[in-house]
Amino acid sequence: MKNGKSLDEIRKSATFHPSIWGDFFLKYDSNNTKITDDEQDELEKHKEMVREMLSQTPDDSTRKLELIDEIQRLGVEYHFTKQIEESLKYIHDNYMQQNCKDSDDLRIVALRFRLLRQQGYNFPCDVFCKFTDSEGNYEASLQNDVEGLLNLYEAAHLLTHDEGILDNAIEFCSSHLHASLHKLDDVSLSKRVNEALEMPNRWSLTRLGARKFISAYQEDESHNEILLNFAKLDFNLLQKMHQRELSDATRYLLFFEPCYAKARRILLKCISMASIADDTYEYATLDELRILTDAIQRCDVNETLEDSPPYIQMLYRSLIKTYTEIEDEMAKTGESYRVQYAKQEMKTLLVSYFEEVKWLYNYIPTLEEYLKVSVVSGGYMMLSTTSLVGMGDDQVTKKDFDWIVNEPLIDRASALLARLLDDLVRDEVDARAQIRQRMKNAWKDMNQECLELTPASMPILMRVINLARAA
């Protein structure tokens, strides 16, 4: 050993503690989380009533925009995907063909803009020009229109680069919405304003946003009782399913027994392996990791790494076994080719771990070097590719895998955002402004990708967006 140092002297100190959750979630594996036939029947009855409501509301009405928004914000859009897609296509095409008179109501203009951009339509931001003065500033008279400001604030977060009118909207609305909070008597509106300022809808996970919106919607005197009851039923039944899933996930982590839906099962396996590998790279020596990293690149099932410590051998064997099991499972449906993409992403992830370890040995990377490696080591690129492996063949194709492994802008931006959020907690105050600006630019990149003609479908794009939201 160089300089006569022992392994322990150059080994990084790692004080890993057991999971604070232990087997807590195993209690959810009980009859309390089973969905009864009566509950399912009640859900279906309400779903059909909401479907009828959607069908009977004219596409060219303001109420249709409001209804679609309520359905989406309540987290039940997935029941009516096709109907909503058709309605928004009609609304977009009708507007672009100038078959409808534009509204002077900021709330409606902003709501339509947001719904269409969320759907992937590159709807023009100049629809907001009518609300600005000759110098491009928003009219002062808008400051008392809290509903309008709230909708504009939410809509503006779907901005892309060089859309100054939306950058200005965020600043303008944020200032006046903060000022309005102490004056609002409407409890529901006050809740929605507060939650939007804390986390805009575009940045929030759908399910978390739905839980908050259900509460605010219930306090809105104009709420639709059928829709509200349906949202509650759906949320509660999904909650039961998620609780059982937590139990299964916990049991899987403890006993290595996959037992849920294929896509989730595959992703969970790979997340677990990445987590164990991350801890190993935090603890092992540079020489041990060099041997491990090289072996993983070869991925030889017959290699044993017999000269390495037991924990290195165990990780290597577990990685080989995990991907072999996934390949065997995917081979049953003729889709084993997908696993090669996921495997390569895991190899790339572990190389990035190794690069970060090397920096600890008297090397300070430049900012660009740091970002290039740390964006990968965050694991989000591995997750975005792996999350597609278990999807049905009607949802994802080989083209989608070829697209995502080439690191499209939306994937890089999502990974960068996750890394910057982590750095935001640890960095000095004077660096945080620069980090926040980079984060805003990352969201602009992701928004732009959702509006472009990309090889990937919107469901696949939203998987990448949701990874950023979960960061």
Short mmCIF file of C-alpha atoms in Angstrom, two decimals:
data_model
loop_
_atom_site.label_atom_id
_atom_site.label_comp_id
_atom_site.label_asym_id
_atom_site.label_seq_id
_atom_site.Cartn_x
_atom_site.Cartn_y
_atom_site.Cartn_z
CA MET A 1 0.00 0.00 0.00
CA LYS A 2 1.39 3.44 -0.92
CA ASN A 3 2.84 5.52 1.91
CA GLY A 4 2.46 2.48 4.17
CA LYS A 5 -1.20 3.30 4.81
CA SER A 6 -3.56 0.51 5.77
CA LEU A 7 -6.94 -0.06 4.15
CA ASP A 8 -8.72 1.41 7.16
CA GLU A 9 -6.65 4.60 6.97
CA ILE A 10 -7.74 5.39 3.41
CA ARG A 11 -11.24 4.01 3.66
CA LYS A 12 -13.91 6.69 3.90
CA SER A 13 -15.83 6.75 7.14
CA ALA A 14 -19.48 5.81 6.70
CA THR A 15 -21.87 5.66 9.63
CA PHE A 16 -24.83 4.01 7.95
CA HIS A 17 -27.80 3.40 10.22
CA PRO A 18 -30.60 0.85 9.80
CA SER A 19 -33.77 2.01 8.04
CA ILE A 20 -35.83 4.15 10.40
CA TRP A 21 -38.96 2.46 9.02
CA GLY A 22 -37.95 -1.11 9.84
CA ASP A 23 -40.93 -3.35 8.98
CA PHE A 24 -43.47 -0.59 9.73
CA PHE A 25 -45.25 -0.85 6.38
CA LEU A 26 -45.81 -4.60 6.66
CA LYS A 27 -48.93 -3.85 8.72
CA TYR A 28 -50.62 -2.60 5.54
CA ASP A 29 -50.73 -6.16 4.22
CA SER A 30 -54.14 -6.87 5.72
CA ASN A 31 -57.83 -7.07 4.93
CA ASN A 32 -58.10 -3.35 5.72
CA THR A 33 -56.43 -2.53 2.42
CA LYS A 34 -58.59 -4.80 0.28
CA ILE A 35 -61.03 -3.11 -2.08
CA THR A 36 -64.54 -4.54 -1.73
CA ASP A 37 -66.98 -5.15 -4.58
CA ASP A 38 -69.33 -2.51 -3.13
CA GLU A 39 -66.55 0.10 -3.13
CA GLN A 40 -65.62 -0.75 -6.72
CA ASP A 41 -69.27 -0.60 -7.82
CA GLU A 42 -69.73 2.80 -6.17
CA LEU A 43 -66.63 4.10 -7.93
CA GLU A 44 -67.85 2.86 -11.32
CA LYS A 45 -71.28 4.43 -10.78
CA HIS A 46 -69.76 7.84 -10.03
CA LYS A 47 -67.31 7.50 -12.91
CA GLU A 48 -70.13 7.04 -15.40
CA MET A 49 -71.92 10.10 -13.99
CA VAL A 50 -68.78 12.22 -14.44
CA ARG A 51 -68.27 10.80 -17.94
CA GLU A 52 -71.82 11.82 -18.82
CA MET A 53 -71.17 15.26 -17.39
CA LEU A 54 -68.12 15.62 -19.62
CA SER A 55 -70.04 14.50 -22.69
CA GLN A 56 -72.96 16.86 -22.11
CA THR A 57 -70.84 19.97 -21.51
CA PRO A 58 -70.21 21.75 -24.86
CA ASP A 59 -66.56 21.88 -25.94
CA ASP A 60 -66.81 25.57 -26.81
CA SER A 61 -68.07 26.57 -23.36
CA THR A 62 -66.12 28.09 -20.49
CA ARG A 63 -67.55 25.38 -18.26
CA LYS A 64 -65.77 22.70 -20.32
CA LEU A 65 -62.40 24.31 -19.55
CA GLU A 66 -63.29 24.51 -15.86
CA LEU A 67 -64.54 20.92 -15.75
CA ILE A 68 -61.40 19.53 -17.42
CA ASP A 69 -59.25 21.53 -15.00
CA GLU A 70 -61.20 20.26 -11.99
CA ILE A 71 -60.95 16.66 -13.19
CA GLN A 72 -57.20 17.00 -13.72
CA ARG A 73 -56.52 18.78 -10.44
CA LEU A 74 -58.59 16.22 -8.51
CA GLY A 75 -56.35 13.48 -9.90
CA VAL A 76 -58.99 11.52 -11.82
CA GLU A 77 -58.06 12.48 -15.37
CA TYR A 78 -56.72 9.00 -16.13
CA HIS A 79 -60.30 7.70 -16.20
CA PHE A 80 -61.25 10.05 -19.06
CA THR A 81 -58.02 10.44 -21.06
CA LYS A 82 -59.53 9.99 -24.52
CA GLN A 83 -62.51 12.30 -23.91
CA ILE A 84 -60.28 15.05 -22.55
CA GLU A 85 -57.80 14.68 -25.43
CA GLU A 86 -60.63 15.05 -27.96
CA SER A 87 -62.11 18.07 -26.21
CA LEU A 88 -58.77 19.88 -25.94
CA LYS A 89 -58.02 19.15 -29.60
CA TYR A 90 -61.34 20.73 -30.54
CA ILE A 91 -60.66 23.76 -28.31
CA HIS A 92 -57.17 24.20 -29.79
CA ASP A 93 -58.20 23.76 -33.42
CA ASN A 94 -61.26 25.97 -33.02
CA TYR A 95 -59.17 28.76 -31.50
CA MET A 96 -56.35 28.54 -34.07
CA GLN A 97 -58.89 28.66 -36.91
CA GLN A 98 -60.24 31.83 -35.28
CA ASN A 99 -63.73 30.40 -35.01
CA CYS A 100 -64.21 31.82 -31.53
CA LYS A 101 -64.01 35.28 -30.04
CA ASP A 102 -61.20 35.53 -27.52
CA SER A 103 -62.17 36.30 -23.95
CA ASP A 104 -61.15 39.41 -22.05
CA ASP A 105 -61.31 37.42 -18.82
CA LEU A 106 -57.74 36.77 -17.63
CA ARG A 107 -58.83 33.67 -15.73
CA ILE A 108 -60.28 32.02 -18.83
CA VAL A 109 -57.41 33.02 -21.15
CA ALA A 110 -54.84 31.71 -18.67
CA LEU A 111 -56.78 28.52 -17.97
CA ARG A 112 -57.11 27.67 -21.66
CA PHE A 113 -53.41 28.44 -22.21
CA ARG A 114 -52.36 26.13 -19.37
CA LEU A 115 -54.62 23.23 -20.35
CA LEU A 116 -53.45 23.32 -23.96
CA ARG A 117 -49.76 23.59 -23.12
CA GLN A 118 -50.09 20.74 -20.63
CA GLN A 119 -51.52 18.69 -23.48
CA GLY A 120 -48.45 19.44 -25.64
CA TYR A 121 -49.91 22.17 -27.86
CA ASN A 122 -47.47 24.99 -28.59
CA PHE A 123 -50.11 27.58 -27.78
CA PRO A 124 -48.86 31.17 -28.27
CA CYS A 125 -48.05 33.25 -25.20
CA ASP A 126 -48.99 36.47 -27.01
CA VAL A 127 -52.60 35.82 -25.91
CA PHE A 128 -51.55 37.71 -22.77
CA CYS A 129 -50.45 40.85 -24.64
CA LYS A 130 -53.92 42.33 -24.25
CA PHE A 131 -53.33 42.43 -20.47
CA THR A 132 -50.14 44.51 -20.74
CA ASP A 133 -49.49 48.19 -21.36
CA SER A 134 -47.40 49.81 -24.11
CA GLU A 135 -44.20 49.07 -22.18
CA GLY A 136 -45.00 45.38 -21.75
CA ASN A 137 -45.92 45.61 -18.07
CA TYR A 138 -49.08 43.94 -16.80
CA GLU A 139 -51.93 46.35 -16.17
CA ALA A 140 -52.14 47.55 -12.56
CA SER A 141 -55.90 46.96 -12.63
CA LEU A 142 -55.26 43.20 -12.60
CA GLN A 143 -53.89 43.22 -9.08
CA ASN A 144 -57.37 42.86 -7.57
CA ASP A 145 -58.34 39.95 -9.84
CA VAL A 146 -57.05 37.18 -7.57
CA GLU A 147 -58.61 34.33 -9.58
CA GLY A 148 -57.11 35.76 -12.76
CA LEU A 149 -53.68 36.24 -11.17
CA LEU A 150 -53.73 32.71 -9.75
CA ASN A 151 -54.54 31.20 -13.14
CA LEU A 152 -51.93 33.35 -14.88
CA TYR A 153 -49.32 32.36 -12.28
CA GLU A 154 -50.03 28.66 -12.82
CA ALA A 155 -50.10 29.05 -16.61
CA ALA A 156 -46.83 30.99 -16.72
CA HIS A 157 -44.95 28.02 -15.25
CA LEU A 158 -45.32 26.26 -18.60
CA LEU A 159 -43.02 28.86 -20.15
CA THR A 160 -40.09 28.08 -22.42
CA HIS A 161 -36.98 30.13 -23.22
CA ASP A 162 -37.41 33.65 -24.63
CA GLU A 163 -40.97 34.07 -23.35
CA GLY A 164 -40.39 37.22 -21.36
CA ILE A 165 -44.10 37.94 -21.03
CA LEU A 166 -44.43 34.75 -18.95
CA ASP A 167 -41.28 35.46 -16.91
CA ASN A 168 -42.81 38.84 -16.09
CA ALA A 169 -46.14 37.18 -15.28
CA ILE A 170 -44.57 34.98 -12.61
CA GLU A 171 -42.94 37.97 -10.94
CA PHE A 172 -46.05 40.17 -11.22
CA CYS A 173 -48.47 37.50 -9.99
CA SER A 174 -46.21 36.30 -7.19
CA SER A 175 -45.94 39.79 -5.75
CA HIS A 176 -49.67 40.56 -5.85
CA LEU A 177 -50.79 37.08 -4.75
CA HIS A 178 -48.58 37.29 -1.67
CA ALA A 179 -50.05 40.70 -0.91
CA SER A 180 -53.62 39.38 -1.30
CA LEU A 181 -53.31 36.49 1.15
CA HIS A 182 -54.10 38.44 4.31
CA LYS A 183 -57.14 40.08 2.67
CA LEU A 184 -58.89 37.01 1.25
CA ASP A 185 -62.14 35.93 2.91
CA ASP A 186 -62.66 33.01 0.53
CA VAL A 187 -61.11 30.05 2.38
CA SER A 188 -60.93 27.84 -0.70
CA LEU A 189 -59.28 30.52 -2.83
CA SER A 190 -56.87 31.40 -0.05
CA LYS A 191 -55.78 27.75 0.19
CA ARG A 192 -55.25 27.48 -3.54
CA VAL A 193 -53.21 30.70 -3.65
CA ASN A 194 -51.04 29.64 -0.74
CA GLU A 195 -50.39 26.20 -2.21
CA ALA A 196 -49.61 27.59 -5.67
CA LEU A 197 -47.07 30.02 -4.23
CA GLU A 198 -45.50 27.18 -2.28
CA MET A 199 -45.48 24.73 -5.21
CA PRO A 200 -46.90 25.59 -8.66
CA ASN A 201 -49.07 22.89 -10.20
CA ARG A 202 -46.55 22.28 -13.01
CA TRP A 203 -43.86 21.37 -10.47
CA SER A 204 -46.08 19.22 -8.24
CA LEU A 205 -46.70 15.47 -8.36
CA THR A 206 -50.28 14.86 -9.48
CA ARG A 207 -51.25 12.69 -6.53
CA LEU A 208 -49.91 15.09 -3.89
CA GLY A 209 -51.57 18.00 -5.64
CA ALA A 210 -54.85 16.09 -5.81
CA ARG A 211 -54.93 15.55 -2.05
CA LYS A 212 -54.57 19.27 -1.44
CA PHE A 213 -56.99 20.25 -4.18
CA ILE A 214 -59.72 17.92 -2.88
CA SER A 215 -59.65 19.80 0.41
CA ALA A 216 -59.75 23.24 -1.25
CA TYR A 217 -62.40 22.16 -3.78
CA GLN A 218 -64.66 20.87 -1.01
CA GLU A 219 -64.65 24.30 0.61
CA ASP A 220 -65.55 25.99 -2.68
CA GLU A 221 -69.30 26.67 -2.50
CA SER A 222 -69.65 26.14 -6.25
CA HIS A 223 -68.11 22.65 -6.23
CA ASN A 224 -69.78 19.78 -8.06
CA GLU A 225 -70.88 17.20 -5.50
CA ILE A 226 -70.77 14.24 -7.90
CA LEU A 227 -67.25 15.07 -9.04
CA LEU A 228 -66.07 15.68 -5.48
CA ASN A 229 -67.47 12.35 -4.26
CA PHE A 230 -65.91 10.54 -7.20
CA ALA A 231 -62.50 12.11 -6.48
CA LYS A 232 -62.72 11.09 -2.82
CA LEU A 233 -63.71 7.52 -3.70
CA ASP A 234 -60.93 7.24 -6.24
CA PHE A 235 -58.34 8.70 -3.88
CA ASN A 236 -59.32 6.39 -1.02
CA LEU A 237 -59.31 3.25 -3.15
CA LEU A 238 -55.96 4.16 -4.69
CA GLN A 239 -54.69 4.85 -1.19
CA LYS A 240 -55.53 1.28 -0.24
CA MET A 241 -53.70 -0.01 -3.28
CA HIS A 242 -50.67 2.15 -2.49
CA GLN A 243 -50.65 0.96 1.12
CA ARG A 244 -50.54 -2.65 -0.04
CA GLU A 245 -47.80 -1.64 -2.44
CA LEU A 246 -45.79 -0.19 0.44
CA SER A 247 -46.16 -3.48 2.26
CA ASP A 248 -45.02 -5.41 -0.79
CA ALA A 249 -42.11 -3.03 -1.37
CA THR A 250 -41.00 -3.39 2.24
CA ARG A 251 -41.20 -7.16 2.05
CA TYR A 252 -39.25 -7.09 -1.20
CA LEU A 253 -36.49 -5.03 0.35
CA LEU A 254 -36.31 -7.37 3.33
CA PHE A 255 -36.63 -10.73 1.57
CA PHE A 256 -35.81 -9.98 -2.08
CA GLU A 257 -39.24 -11.24 -3.21
CA PRO A 258 -40.69 -9.22 -6.10
CA CYS A 259 -44.47 -9.34 -5.97
CA TYR A 260 -46.08 -6.44 -7.80
CA ALA A 261 -46.81 -5.19 -11.30
CA LYS A 262 -44.02 -5.82 -13.77
CA ALA A 263 -42.90 -2.25 -14.45
CA ARG A 264 -42.95 -1.30 -10.78
CA ARG A 265 -41.28 -4.53 -9.78
CA ILE A 266 -38.45 -4.05 -12.25
CA LEU A 267 -37.93 -0.43 -11.30
CA LEU A 268 -37.96 -1.28 -7.60
CA LYS A 269 -35.30 -3.95 -8.09
CA CYS A 270 -33.02 -1.55 -9.93
CA ILE A 271 -33.56 1.27 -7.44
CA SER A 272 -32.63 -1.12 -4.64
CA MET A 273 -29.46 -2.21 -6.43
CA ALA A 274 -28.48 1.40 -7.18
CA SER A 275 -28.99 2.31 -3.53
CA ILE A 276 -26.82 -0.58 -2.32
CA ALA A 277 -24.18 0.27 -4.91
CA ASP A 278 -24.21 3.91 -3.82
CA ASP A 279 -23.52 2.88 -0.21
CA THR A 280 -20.79 0.52 -1.35
CA TYR A 281 -19.05 3.23 -3.37
CA GLU A 282 -19.23 5.44 -0.29
CA TYR A 283 -17.39 2.85 1.79
CA ALA A 284 -15.00 0.86 -0.40
CA THR A 285 -11.44 1.86 -1.25
CA LEU A 286 -10.41 3.22 -4.63
CA ASP A 287 -8.59 0.02 -5.59
CA GLU A 288 -11.56 -2.15 -4.62
CA LEU A 289 -13.91 0.02 -6.64
CA ARG A 290 -11.68 0.06 -9.69
CA ILE A 291 -11.84 -3.74 -9.86
CA LEU A 292 -15.60 -3.73 -9.27
CA THR A 293 -16.33 -1.02 -11.85
CA ASP A 294 -14.24 -2.73 -14.53
CA ALA A 295 -15.96 -6.05 -13.84
CA ILE A 296 -19.41 -4.49 -14.08
CA GLN A 297 -18.56 -3.08 -17.51
CA ARG A 298 -17.73 -6.63 -18.66
CA CYS A 299 -20.78 -8.10 -16.92
CA ASP A 300 -19.45 -11.66 -17.13
CA VAL A 301 -21.72 -14.09 -15.27
CA ASN A 302 -18.78 -16.44 -14.71
CA GLU A 303 -16.60 -13.81 -13.03
CA THR A 304 -16.39 -14.16 -9.24
CA LEU A 305 -14.02 -11.37 -8.10
CA GLU A 306 -12.62 -13.92 -5.65
CA ASP A 307 -9.75 -11.61 -4.63
CA SER A 308 -12.16 -8.82 -3.61
CA PRO A 309 -13.77 -8.41 -0.17
CA PRO A 310 -17.03 -10.34 0.41
CA TYR A 311 -19.23 -7.22 0.21
CA ILE A 312 -17.79 -6.37 -3.23
CA GLN A 313 -18.41 -9.93 -4.43
CA MET A 314 -21.95 -9.84 -3.04
CA LEU A 315 -22.82 -6.60 -4.84
CA TYR A 316 -21.40 -7.88 -8.12
CA ARG A 317 -23.31 -11.18 -7.89
CA SER A 318 -26.52 -9.38 -6.95
CA LEU A 319 -26.27 -7.01 -9.91
CA ILE A 320 -25.67 -9.90 -12.33
CA LYS A 321 -28.52 -11.90 -10.80
CA THR A 322 -30.95 -8.97 -10.84
CA TYR A 323 -30.53 -8.18 -14.53
CA THR A 324 -30.51 -11.87 -15.47
CA GLU A 325 -33.87 -12.30 -13.70
CA ILE A 326 -35.28 -9.25 -15.47
CA GLU A 327 -34.06 -10.54 -18.84
CA ASP A 328 -35.70 -13.92 -18.20
CA GLU A 329 -38.98 -12.24 -17.30
CA MET A 330 -38.96 -9.95 -20.33
CA ALA A 331 -38.01 -12.85 -22.63
CA LYS A 332 -41.43 -14.37 -21.95
CA THR A 333 -43.00 -11.55 -23.97
CA GLY A 334 -40.17 -11.26 -26.50
CA GLU A 335 -38.96 -7.96 -25.02
CA SER A 336 -35.63 -8.92 -23.44
CA TYR A 337 -33.89 -6.38 -25.71
CA ARG A 338 -35.18 -3.65 -23.38
CA VAL A 339 -33.04 -4.87 -20.51
CA GLN A 340 -29.83 -4.09 -22.41
CA TYR A 341 -30.76 -0.40 -22.35
CA ALA A 342 -31.41 -0.48 -18.61
CA LYS A 343 -28.23 -2.46 -17.96
CA GLN A 344 -26.12 0.07 -19.87
CA GLU A 345 -27.63 2.91 -17.86
CA MET A 346 -26.72 1.12 -14.62
CA LYS A 347 -23.15 0.66 -15.89
CA THR A 348 -22.96 4.36 -16.68
CA LEU A 349 -24.34 5.22 -13.24
CA LEU A 350 -21.67 3.16 -11.47
CA VAL A 351 -18.92 4.72 -13.59
CA SER A 352 -20.14 8.13 -12.39
CA TYR A 353 -20.00 6.90 -8.78
CA PHE A 354 -16.40 5.84 -9.38
CA GLU A 355 -15.50 9.21 -10.90
CA GLU A 356 -16.80 10.98 -7.79
CA VAL A 357 -14.74 8.69 -5.58
CA LYS A 358 -11.60 9.59 -7.54
CA TRP A 359 -12.23 13.28 -6.82
CA LEU A 360 -11.68 12.57 -3.14
CA TYR A 361 -8.03 11.81 -3.86
CA ASN A 362 -6.65 15.34 -4.14
CA TYR A 363 -8.58 16.40 -7.24
CA ILE A 364 -11.00 19.33 -7.45
CA PRO A 365 -13.22 19.13 -10.55
CA THR A 366 -14.28 22.19 -12.50
CA LEU A 367 -17.95 23.16 -12.37
CA GLU A 368 -18.53 21.69 -15.82
CA GLU A 369 -16.78 18.44 -14.86
CA TYR A 370 -18.82 18.28 -11.68
CA LEU A 371 -22.14 18.83 -13.44
CA LYS A 372 -21.35 16.37 -16.22
CA VAL A 373 -20.70 13.57 -13.73
CA SER A 374 -23.06 14.49 -10.90
CA VAL A 375 -26.07 14.81 -13.20
CA VAL A 376 -25.54 11.13 -14.04
CA SER A 377 -24.70 10.05 -10.48
CA GLY A 378 -28.05 11.40 -9.28
CA GLY A 379 -29.52 8.30 -10.93
CA TYR A 380 -32.38 10.00 -12.76
CA MET A 381 -31.21 9.01 -16.23
CA MET A 382 -30.99 5.40 -15.11
CA LEU A 383 -34.47 5.66 -13.60
CA SER A 384 -36.06 7.23 -16.67
CA THR A 385 -34.79 4.43 -18.92
CA THR A 386 -35.51 1.62 -16.45
CA SER A 387 -39.04 2.89 -15.83
CA LEU A 388 -39.89 2.05 -19.46
CA VAL A 389 -38.68 -1.56 -19.36
CA GLY A 390 -41.82 -3.13 -17.89
CA MET A 391 -44.34 -1.00 -19.78
CA GLY A 392 -46.70 -2.69 -22.24
CA ASP A 393 -45.72 -3.01 -25.89
CA ASP A 394 -48.61 -0.70 -26.75
CA GLN A 395 -46.98 2.05 -24.68
CA VAL A 396 -43.28 1.87 -25.48
CA THR A 397 -41.24 0.74 -28.49
CA LYS A 398 -37.58 0.22 -29.39
CA LYS A 399 -37.64 3.73 -30.87
CA ASP A 400 -38.49 5.12 -27.45
CA PHE A 401 -35.49 3.38 -25.90
CA ASP A 402 -33.18 4.60 -28.68
CA TRP A 403 -34.51 8.10 -28.05
CA ILE A 404 -34.10 8.15 -24.28
CA VAL A 405 -30.60 6.62 -24.11
CA ASN A 406 -29.37 9.38 -26.41
CA GLU A 407 -29.99 11.76 -23.51
CA PRO A 408 -32.67 14.03 -25.00
CA LEU A 409 -32.91 17.52 -23.58
CA ILE A 410 -35.89 16.70 -21.36
CA ASP A 411 -33.98 13.82 -19.74
CA ARG A 412 -30.85 15.90 -19.14
CA ALA A 413 -32.91 18.80 -17.79
CA SER A 414 -34.81 16.52 -15.40
CA ALA A 415 -31.58 14.99 -14.11
CA LEU A 416 -29.97 18.42 -13.77
CA LEU A 417 -32.95 19.73 -11.82
CA ALA A 418 -32.73 16.84 -9.37
CA ARG A 419 -29.02 17.42 -8.84
CA LEU A 420 -29.46 21.17 -8.38
CA LEU A 421 -32.21 20.64 -5.81
CA ASP A 422 -29.80 18.49 -3.83
CA ASP A 423 -27.06 21.12 -4.12
CA LEU A 424 -29.46 23.90 -3.14
CA VAL A 425 -29.68 22.49 0.38
CA ARG A 426 -25.93 22.28 0.88
CA ASP A 427 -24.48 25.30 -0.94
CA GLU A 428 -23.67 28.73 0.41
CA VAL A 429 -26.35 31.41 0.30
CA ASP A 430 -24.62 33.46 -2.41
CA ALA A 431 -24.57 30.42 -4.75
CA ARG A 432 -28.25 29.63 -4.33
CA ALA A 433 -29.48 32.38 -6.66
CA GLN A 434 -27.42 30.91 -9.50
CA ILE A 435 -28.68 27.42 -8.72
CA ARG A 436 -32.31 28.60 -8.71
CA GLN A 437 -31.79 30.24 -12.11
CA ARG A 438 -30.36 27.01 -13.50
CA MET A 439 -33.38 25.17 -12.11
CA LYS A 440 -35.76 27.59 -13.82
CA ASN A 441 -33.89 27.09 -17.09
CA ALA A 442 -34.15 23.31 -16.66
CA TRP A 443 -37.93 23.61 -16.36
CA LYS A 444 -38.01 25.76 -19.49
CA ASP A 445 -36.08 23.05 -21.33
CA MET A 446 -38.51 20.37 -20.16
CA ASN A 447 -41.53 22.48 -21.08
CA GLN A 448 -40.06 23.12 -24.53
CA GLU A 449 -39.49 19.41 -25.12
CA CYS A 450 -43.15 18.71 -24.33
CA LEU A 451 -44.19 21.15 -27.05
CA GLU A 452 -41.80 19.87 -29.73
CA LEU A 453 -42.40 17.02 -32.14
CA THR A 454 -40.30 14.37 -30.40
CA PRO A 455 -40.22 10.62 -31.10
CA ALA A 456 -41.65 10.01 -27.63
CA SER A 457 -45.33 10.12 -26.70
CA MET A 458 -46.71 12.39 -23.98
CA PRO A 459 -47.04 9.52 -21.43
CA ILE A 460 -43.31 8.82 -21.77
CA LEU A 461 -42.44 12.53 -21.56
CA MET A 462 -44.55 12.79 -18.42
CA ARG A 463 -42.62 9.95 -16.81
CA VAL A 464 -39.50 12.08 -17.12
CA ILE A 465 -41.36 15.17 -15.88
CA ASN A 466 -42.64 13.23 -12.88
CA LEU A 467 -39.11 12.16 -11.97
CA ALA A 468 -38.21 15.86 -11.81
CA ARG A 469 -41.31 16.59 -9.72
CA ALA A 470 -40.36 13.85 -7.28
CA ALA A 471 -36.80 15.15 -6.82
#
